[in-house]
């Protein structure tokens, strides 16, 4: 290759950003703090294992976890230990420290943290050996440990890697004609997601995470798809788990936990979901309405929470959003290749999660809508015919599958009866406003936090999942502010619907929204457990909701007062959401 050609390629912005990201990622990898040589010991017998540990361990019988923490450049770090059930003692080098007075030493959900100042006096340069003595209080036992870098130099390398990662996608987005404001929002959204990803270990804000990991591990070890009885989550379709398996292997190959590889996959999915969602909105909105709707899409609280989460929900989000973008592009431009993308995405969405039935339905709407809005009969292209044939095969396969029966939720019979909720019409029609405002968060096990009412639980989980993100007064106050602002935003969404003249695009948004809400309601009716109405199942419905909010705020005939209040609500909602996550991190 001639020098001139090489210089020309090096001027490509995407390539420059990719090279910078690769450089800082390599620097981060070489200076990373890693956990090595993990062994499990009980009754004097030791075996080398991979983390996390999860197995049957006799009650009240001590066991030991040994591991080395390597810090090549002696960067400081904090250590987060999640015991199952209790950590009794930790030995650092030759120094033993009693943990009996440490808060949360028996908390198998959140664990406890040993700060750098507690470790530093005994930590050795380069590599330090740790031994944790534990005992199991009942049920399966286990252990997990994370290290969090606490070094300015290390953080600087990570920040540069994060910025270059974000810049790669931003310069890529420029080729899709994103405006400057949209590019800035997209950049900030990626930065926010990536920082949250670096701060959140895989067990935090996760759902059935061990079951999802077991599914991936089965595929890697057996080179086969498990039966529904092989793990808790094995009733799910296999597409996500097959796609995630290489990332698990890559993580372990690079000397990191496989779970870090799975979380990296989730981060990539989250960024792509955001990107294609913006492309969809760009086909639906313009001007200030586009900016408002995009800002809500990017910074919606649950959109951020799912970023580092391991599970098949995230891939469904991406595939459905990709289907919607391709479908609206086909409707507007008429190119059959877009319809092929929509059909393939919908099929993969269906084979990722049963909610993909909504994706299949939306493809049908795009096909019919394009047919009836075309100017007279026109000869279909070969790509359109191919897409129609593919769609028929997918639709027939879906119908046959439903006719053959089988449980929609394969592990429903094993759900704890304490999660059951009332299943009367009243529970779907009534909205407990007082409870919604008095309880900043909700939970699937506690009726006093609003789980008995469909709309209470769905709206709360659309913000924070079923997690109490912060117990501090400040955290609960910010969460309450977010909840109040959501109610105001809903008013503007209704206003946007009521005062907007409905065209085909508006009907697309409405039909998607109705389909998702109906699917969530039907799931709770069939399986009356609180978790059945978790908003995470229908997160892409935000693509139907946020445009109507934006129209409600920016209507030309609105008074200045209406517009000022609307902009204040949206900006306050985004700022409060961001503030809450900053406090969590």
XYZ file of C-alpha atoms in Angstrom:
585
model
C 0.000 0.000 0.000
C 1.340 3.400 -0.987
C 2.054 5.975 1.704
C -0.526 8.386 0.282
C -3.253 5.750 0.448
C -2.284 4.894 4.018
C -2.469 8.548 5.060
C -5.879 8.796 3.386
C -7.202 5.844 5.400
C -5.756 7.252 8.607
C -7.864 10.373 8.108
C -11.101 8.376 8.400
C -12.635 9.523 11.733
C -14.027 6.068 12.589
C -10.589 4.512 12.107
C -8.889 7.129 14.256
C -11.431 6.606 17.049
C -11.094 2.811 16.754
C -7.295 3.006 16.937
C -7.445 5.277 19.997
C -9.912 2.949 21.682
C -7.722 -0.066 20.883
C -4.661 1.709 22.291
C -6.265 2.713 25.590
C -8.059 -0.619 25.902
C -4.718 -2.408 25.495
C -3.143 -0.145 28.109
C -6.041 -0.877 30.421
C -5.744 -4.599 29.787
C -1.992 -4.637 30.519
C -2.482 -2.666 33.743
C -5.693 -4.389 34.828
C -6.116 -5.772 38.307
C -6.980 -9.455 37.968
C -8.051 -12.332 40.184
C -6.057 -15.515 39.538
C -5.465 -19.010 40.923
C -8.851 -19.433 42.594
C -9.221 -22.583 44.706
C -12.016 -24.007 46.825
C -11.048 -25.981 49.927
C -13.203 -28.024 52.289
C -12.361 -30.972 54.575
C -8.701 -30.554 53.605
C -9.348 -31.122 49.873
C -8.649 -28.338 47.378
C -9.685 -27.863 43.778
C -9.069 -25.138 41.227
C -12.293 -23.414 40.145
C -13.614 -20.430 38.195
C -15.674 -17.714 39.827
C -18.464 -17.422 40.723
C -18.696 -20.471 43.002
C -22.179 -21.938 43.413
C -22.674 -25.469 44.749
C -24.270 -27.511 47.496
C -22.307 -27.040 50.710
C -23.217 -28.613 54.048
C -24.820 -26.227 56.537
C -22.470 -24.579 59.054
C -19.446 -26.417 57.688
C -16.483 -24.087 57.036
C -14.932 -23.795 53.610
C -12.090 -21.664 52.262
C -11.608 -19.620 49.118
C -8.019 -18.869 48.087
C -7.084 -16.473 45.291
C -4.378 -14.080 44.144
C -5.006 -10.464 43.192
C -2.439 -9.250 40.659
C -1.869 -5.505 40.193
C 1.063 -5.206 37.723
C 1.674 -1.512 38.413
C 0.643 -1.744 42.070
C -2.521 0.290 41.505
C -4.643 0.624 44.635
C -7.987 -1.178 44.763
C -11.044 -1.872 46.911
C -12.355 -5.418 47.275
C -16.049 -6.357 47.112
C -16.865 -9.792 48.528
C -20.229 -11.510 48.096
C -20.398 -14.528 50.428
C -23.006 -17.280 50.443
C -23.828 -17.118 53.225
C -21.226 -15.792 55.699
C -17.605 -14.666 55.562
C -15.881 -15.227 58.912
C -12.246 -14.310 58.340
C -9.886 -13.035 55.657
C -6.150 -13.614 55.511
C -4.056 -11.137 53.493
C -0.589 -12.564 52.993
C 0.207 -13.637 56.537
C -2.198 -11.265 58.312
C -5.567 -12.663 59.459
C -8.487 -10.277 60.018
C -11.660 -11.251 61.861
C -14.808 -10.255 59.958
C -17.381 -10.975 62.660
C -18.112 -7.260 63.167
C -18.203 -6.345 59.476
C -21.609 -5.207 58.272
C -23.201 -7.397 55.564
C -20.653 -10.172 55.966
C -23.622 -12.574 55.703
C -25.439 -10.725 52.911
C -25.430 -13.075 49.909
C -27.150 -10.435 47.731
C -25.005 -7.319 48.149
C -22.030 -8.527 50.218
C -19.524 -6.133 51.775
C -16.561 -4.000 50.700
C -13.051 -3.828 52.114
C -11.623 -0.416 51.236
C -8.099 0.130 49.963
C -7.066 1.725 53.264
C -7.928 -1.549 55.027
C -6.040 -3.682 52.494
C -3.029 -1.435 51.817
C -1.059 -2.156 55.027
C -0.922 -5.869 54.163
C -1.067 -5.807 50.363
C 2.104 -6.865 48.559
C 3.560 -5.267 45.456
C 2.477 -6.949 42.232
C 0.530 -9.899 43.615
C -1.181 -10.569 46.937
C -2.597 -13.873 48.170
C -5.958 -13.888 49.972
C -7.781 -16.605 51.904
C -11.417 -16.133 52.931
C -12.962 -18.450 55.490
C -16.732 -18.896 55.063
C -19.633 -21.049 56.143
C -22.999 -21.770 54.546
C -26.151 -21.018 56.519
C -28.522 -23.041 54.346
C -29.312 -23.899 50.741
C -26.631 -23.732 48.038
C -23.389 -22.059 49.043
C -21.089 -19.865 47.022
C -18.626 -17.031 46.718
C -17.803 -14.115 44.436
C -15.215 -11.355 44.673
C -14.646 -8.191 42.642
C -11.819 -5.665 42.718
C -12.408 -1.981 42.011
C -9.427 0.082 40.886
C -8.723 3.039 43.162
C -5.912 4.738 41.223
C -5.846 8.104 39.397
C -3.578 6.786 36.643
C -5.709 3.680 36.182
C -8.886 5.754 36.070
C -7.339 8.125 33.505
C -6.614 5.194 31.183
C -10.178 3.941 31.622
C -11.649 7.396 30.952
C -9.660 7.777 27.731
C -10.822 4.317 26.615
C -14.449 5.209 27.395
C -14.271 8.544 25.538
C -12.678 6.983 22.443
C -15.299 4.181 22.538
C -18.058 6.790 22.585
C -16.402 8.847 19.840
C -16.297 5.828 17.523
C -20.076 5.507 17.627
C -20.608 9.265 17.419
C -18.537 9.667 14.233
C -20.342 6.612 12.862
C -23.681 8.259 13.680
C -22.647 11.330 11.674
C -22.902 9.231 8.523
C -26.599 8.736 9.313
C -27.179 12.490 9.304
C -27.524 12.979 13.046
C -27.669 16.668 13.933
C -25.184 18.243 16.351
C -27.589 18.192 19.307
C -28.413 14.523 18.684
C -24.708 13.653 18.434
C -24.018 15.358 21.770
C -26.894 13.492 23.435
C -25.730 10.193 21.948
C -22.159 10.839 23.132
C -23.296 11.647 26.679
C -25.563 8.586 26.675
C -22.695 6.260 25.745
C -20.398 7.854 28.329
C -23.045 7.450 31.021
C -23.757 3.821 30.119
C -20.095 2.873 29.946
C -19.263 4.387 33.323
C -22.246 2.593 34.842
C -21.028 -0.628 33.206
C -17.552 -0.237 34.742
C -19.011 0.358 38.210
C -21.672 -2.371 38.393
C -20.694 -6.016 39.001
C -22.958 -8.476 37.248
C -25.038 -9.396 40.312
C -26.283 -5.858 40.927
C -29.734 -5.008 39.530
C -29.844 -8.420 37.809
C -32.682 -10.885 37.266
C -32.143 -14.680 37.376
C -28.520 -14.003 36.469
C -27.126 -17.361 37.612
C -29.658 -19.167 35.425
C -28.598 -17.148 32.367
C -24.920 -17.849 33.085
C -25.621 -21.571 33.499
C -27.356 -21.604 30.097
C -24.308 -20.010 28.432
C -21.907 -22.362 30.233
C -23.931 -25.399 29.111
C -23.650 -24.329 25.463
C -19.896 -23.789 25.823
C -19.251 -27.086 27.597
C -21.724 -29.361 25.789
C -21.851 -27.654 22.370
C -25.579 -28.203 22.490
C -28.848 -26.526 23.528
C -29.985 -27.549 27.029
C -33.384 -29.001 27.808
C -35.791 -26.958 29.894
C -34.804 -28.960 32.998
C -31.061 -28.302 32.818
C -31.146 -24.847 34.441
C -33.535 -22.240 35.812
C -33.544 -20.165 32.603
C -33.166 -23.012 30.116
C -36.767 -22.754 28.894
C -35.833 -19.598 26.969
C -35.148 -19.694 23.211
C -31.418 -20.058 22.475
C -30.481 -17.084 20.258
C -29.166 -14.809 23.032
C -27.196 -17.565 24.723
C -25.563 -18.719 21.489
C -24.610 -15.125 20.653
C -23.301 -14.490 24.190
C -21.176 -17.659 24.470
C -18.197 -16.294 22.437
C -18.035 -13.236 24.709
C -17.916 -15.471 27.798
C -15.062 -17.461 26.236
C -13.267 -14.255 25.182
C -13.478 -12.889 28.724
C -11.866 -16.010 30.168
C -9.267 -16.111 27.379
C -8.201 -12.576 28.316
C -7.814 -13.588 31.942
C -11.057 -12.011 33.132
C -14.210 -13.648 34.501
C -16.513 -14.924 31.778
C -19.220 -12.764 33.346
C -17.204 -9.661 32.403
C -17.325 -10.836 28.802
C -21.115 -11.234 29.069
C -21.445 -7.754 30.550
C -19.329 -6.339 27.714
C -21.740 -7.962 25.279
C -24.605 -6.276 27.132
C -22.847 -2.897 26.881
C -22.426 -3.298 23.120
C -26.090 -4.277 22.791
C -27.157 -1.263 24.884
C -25.228 1.179 22.689
C -26.592 -0.366 19.469
C -30.140 -0.353 20.876
C -29.794 3.339 21.667
C -28.377 4.011 18.189
C -31.107 2.235 16.225
C -33.750 3.767 18.495
C -32.448 7.206 17.518
C -32.546 6.206 13.841
C -36.177 5.170 14.274
C -37.098 8.418 16.023
C -35.338 10.374 13.277
C -37.802 8.800 10.818
C -40.761 9.827 12.984
C -39.878 13.260 14.390
C -37.941 16.376 13.576
C -36.749 19.579 15.206
C -37.218 20.082 18.938
C -39.630 17.162 19.191
C -36.865 14.849 17.948
C -34.412 16.198 20.532
C -36.887 15.852 23.413
C -37.946 12.332 22.472
C -34.329 11.256 21.899
C -33.222 12.658 25.246
C -35.933 10.654 27.024
C -34.978 7.517 25.074
C -31.292 7.893 25.910
C -31.611 8.806 29.587
C -34.698 6.861 30.640
C -33.684 5.292 34.000
C -34.367 1.662 33.066
C -32.503 2.100 29.754
C -29.399 2.827 31.800
C -30.016 0.114 34.414
C -30.090 -2.730 31.879
C -26.716 -1.749 30.354
C -24.488 -4.136 32.373
C -27.224 -6.700 33.056
C -26.733 -10.289 31.882
C -29.857 -11.740 30.270
C -31.824 -12.221 27.079
C -33.989 -9.103 27.525
C -31.256 -6.866 26.135
C -30.868 -8.737 22.839
C -34.650 -8.681 22.388
C -34.591 -4.892 22.801
C -31.966 -4.531 20.076
C -33.684 -6.886 17.651
C -37.108 -5.298 18.111
C -35.744 -1.764 17.747
C -33.802 -2.842 14.645
C -37.042 -4.323 13.281
C -38.905 -1.054 13.915
C -36.225 1.078 12.244
C -36.042 -1.211 9.210
C -39.843 -1.370 9.018
C -40.372 2.388 9.111
C -37.546 2.819 6.582
C -39.275 0.318 4.265
C -42.588 2.115 4.634
C -41.064 5.483 3.787
C -38.562 4.476 1.094
C -40.071 1.287 -0.327
C -36.772 -0.617 -0.591
C -37.306 -4.354 -0.079
C -33.943 -4.798 1.617
C -35.316 -2.899 4.623
C -38.242 -5.300 4.817
C -35.870 -8.274 4.761
C -33.968 -6.766 7.703
C -37.268 -6.224 9.548
C -38.400 -9.833 8.996
C -35.052 -11.346 10.024
C -34.859 -9.106 13.110
C -38.420 -10.024 14.123
C -37.722 -13.737 13.693
C -34.575 -13.511 15.820
C -36.475 -11.435 18.404
C -39.092 -14.182 18.632
C -36.339 -16.803 19.076
C -34.800 -14.654 21.784
C -37.891 -13.945 23.877
C -41.589 -14.730 23.483
C -42.349 -10.988 23.449
C -40.950 -11.135 19.922
C -44.541 -11.937 18.883
C -45.043 -8.158 18.990
C -42.135 -7.758 16.550
C -43.794 -10.224 14.149
C -47.059 -8.309 14.421
C -45.343 -5.008 13.633
C -43.770 -6.463 10.475
C -47.278 -7.407 9.323
C -48.407 -3.823 9.966
C -45.516 -2.448 7.899
C -46.284 -4.815 4.998
C -49.992 -4.032 4.965
C -49.432 -0.314 5.542
C -47.027 -0.046 2.630
C -49.376 -1.982 0.366
C -52.391 0.232 1.068
C -50.556 3.552 1.004
C -48.713 2.928 -2.262
C -49.913 5.012 -5.205
C -51.857 2.348 -7.107
C -50.690 -1.177 -7.773
C -47.010 -1.552 -8.447
C -44.989 -4.614 -9.257
C -43.167 -5.775 -6.088
C -39.399 -6.080 -6.200
C -37.648 -9.428 -5.797
C -36.437 -8.415 -2.352
C -40.002 -7.634 -1.261
C -41.244 -11.003 -2.525
C -38.376 -12.719 -0.693
C -39.302 -10.831 2.489
C -42.985 -11.827 2.144
C -42.033 -15.500 1.760
C -39.733 -15.315 4.784
C -42.460 -13.647 6.807
C -45.003 -16.353 5.927
C -42.580 -19.073 7.038
C -41.892 -17.303 10.344
C -45.596 -16.611 10.982
C -46.597 -20.215 10.219
C -43.817 -21.552 12.457
C -45.019 -19.287 15.263
C -48.637 -20.453 14.888
C -47.611 -24.116 14.810
C -45.495 -23.635 17.926
C -48.461 -22.123 19.764
C -50.747 -24.925 18.609
C -48.330 -27.490 20.009
C -48.722 -25.819 23.383
C -46.161 -25.590 26.142
C -45.808 -23.092 28.943
C -45.044 -19.500 28.008
C -42.936 -19.186 31.170
C -41.248 -22.555 31.638
C -40.294 -22.048 35.301
C -43.625 -20.530 36.385
C -44.458 -23.614 38.436
C -41.337 -23.085 40.543
C -42.027 -19.439 41.388
C -42.422 -18.716 45.095
C -46.098 -18.420 46.059
C -45.203 -15.373 48.185
C -44.879 -13.420 44.917
C -48.529 -14.058 43.965
C -50.747 -11.007 43.580
C -54.533 -10.517 43.358
C -55.873 -11.139 39.868
C -59.164 -9.225 39.812
C -60.259 -6.563 37.307
C -59.820 -3.972 40.061
C -56.087 -4.683 40.177
C -55.734 -3.742 36.504
C -58.042 -0.713 36.451
C -57.094 1.035 39.709
C -53.986 3.186 40.087
C -52.969 3.793 43.705
C -51.625 7.339 43.400
C -50.887 7.740 47.097
C -48.841 4.545 47.232
C -47.015 5.520 44.032
C -45.929 8.829 45.545
C -45.187 7.588 49.072
C -42.999 4.668 47.958
C -40.043 5.802 45.824
C -39.351 2.192 44.795
C -41.293 -1.051 44.481
C -40.614 -4.736 45.096
C -42.129 -7.971 43.878
C -42.287 -9.423 47.396
C -43.904 -6.521 49.259
C -47.572 -5.576 48.739
C -47.131 -2.378 50.721
C -44.916 -1.061 47.885
C -47.655 -1.198 45.248
C -47.102 -4.571 43.596
C -50.816 -5.523 43.788
C -51.784 -2.983 41.132
C -50.721 -3.520 37.545
C -50.134 0.139 36.720
C -48.291 0.898 39.952
C -45.863 -1.945 39.440
C -45.419 -1.414 35.692
C -44.726 2.315 36.032
C -42.345 1.938 38.983
C -40.401 -0.844 37.278
C -40.205 1.331 34.143
C -38.031 3.632 36.246
C -36.023 1.552 38.715
C -36.950 -2.074 38.134
C -37.934 -3.768 41.378
C -34.849 -2.475 43.151
C -34.475 -0.074 46.051
C -31.574 1.704 44.415
C -30.681 3.849 47.422
C -31.947 3.725 50.997
C -30.489 7.124 51.873
C -32.893 10.055 52.382
C -31.311 11.869 49.421
C -31.670 8.821 47.181
C -35.315 8.294 48.124
C -36.041 11.998 47.594
C -34.562 11.993 44.070
C -36.456 8.784 43.214
C -39.689 10.418 44.416
C -38.990 13.459 42.228
C -38.472 11.176 39.219
C -41.798 9.449 39.966
C -43.693 12.754 40.250
C -42.167 14.057 37.011
C -43.155 10.829 35.242
C -46.811 11.534 36.027
C -46.458 15.000 34.522
C -44.797 13.546 31.416
C -47.686 11.099 31.013
C -50.083 14.054 30.952
C -48.126 15.524 28.050
C -48.115 12.154 26.245
C -51.929 12.056 26.467
C -52.080 15.663 25.283
C -49.788 14.846 22.366
C -52.025 11.964 21.324
C -55.258 13.941 21.714
C -54.159 16.995 19.779
C -52.131 15.336 17.018
C -53.740 14.448 13.725
C -53.155 10.731 13.332
C -51.296 9.518 10.257
C -49.807 6.114 9.512
C -46.696 6.803 11.602
C -48.847 7.687 14.601
C -50.817 4.473 14.144
C -47.541 2.526 14.079
C -46.648 4.008 17.456
C -50.096 3.372 18.880
C -50.306 -0.234 17.688
C -46.871 -1.031 19.077
C -47.763 0.553 22.412
C -51.109 -1.240 22.643
C -49.536 -4.579 21.679
C -46.821 -4.325 24.329
C -49.188 -3.216 27.114
C -51.681 -5.935 26.181
C -48.896 -8.550 26.167
C -47.722 -7.468 29.620
C -51.254 -7.455 30.991
C -51.983 -10.882 29.486
C -48.811 -12.288 31.061
C -49.867 -11.087 34.508
C -53.395 -12.457 34.039
C -52.046 -15.872 33.024
C -49.332 -15.888 35.698
C -50.545 -13.668 38.584
C -47.129 -12.976 40.078
C -45.735 -9.489 40.632
C -42.771 -10.159 38.345
C -45.147 -10.838 35.432
C -45.858 -7.122 35.059
C -42.217 -6.013 35.127
C -41.701 -3.255 32.568
C -38.381 -4.783 31.478
C -40.319 -7.169 29.243
C -41.640 -4.297 27.114
C -38.934 -1.627 27.371
C -39.015 -0.790 23.597
C -42.541 0.577 24.129
C -40.718 3.802 25.025
C -40.387 4.320 21.262
C -44.178 4.708 21.226
C -44.420 6.802 24.376
C -41.640 9.404 24.036
C -42.752 10.776 20.621
C -46.211 11.605 21.967
C -44.583 13.324 24.953
C -42.493 15.398 22.548
C -45.521 16.302 20.423
C -47.449 17.240 23.564
C -44.684 19.639 24.628
C -43.919 21.230 21.246
C -47.410 21.709 19.754
C -47.486 24.952 17.765
C -50.829 26.033 19.208
C -49.616 25.567 22.801
C -49.223 28.606 25.013
C -45.806 29.610 26.275
C -46.802 28.402 29.752
C -47.653 24.898 28.493
C -44.346 24.676 26.650
C -42.254 25.959 29.559
C -43.861 23.479 31.960
C -43.375 20.643 29.443
C -39.707 21.390 28.824
C -39.155 21.732 32.578
C -40.764 18.351 33.246
C -38.670 16.555 30.619
C -35.382 18.208 31.550
C -36.069 17.722 35.273
C -36.876 14.052 34.686
C -33.620 13.494 32.789
C -31.513 15.454 35.297
C -33.045 13.652 38.295
C -32.553 10.266 36.649
C -28.904 11.064 35.929
C -28.387 12.366 39.476
C -29.788 9.172 40.994
C -27.437 6.998 38.953
C -24.459 9.185 39.816
C -25.340 8.704 43.485
C -25.579 4.926 42.960
C -22.183 4.806 41.225
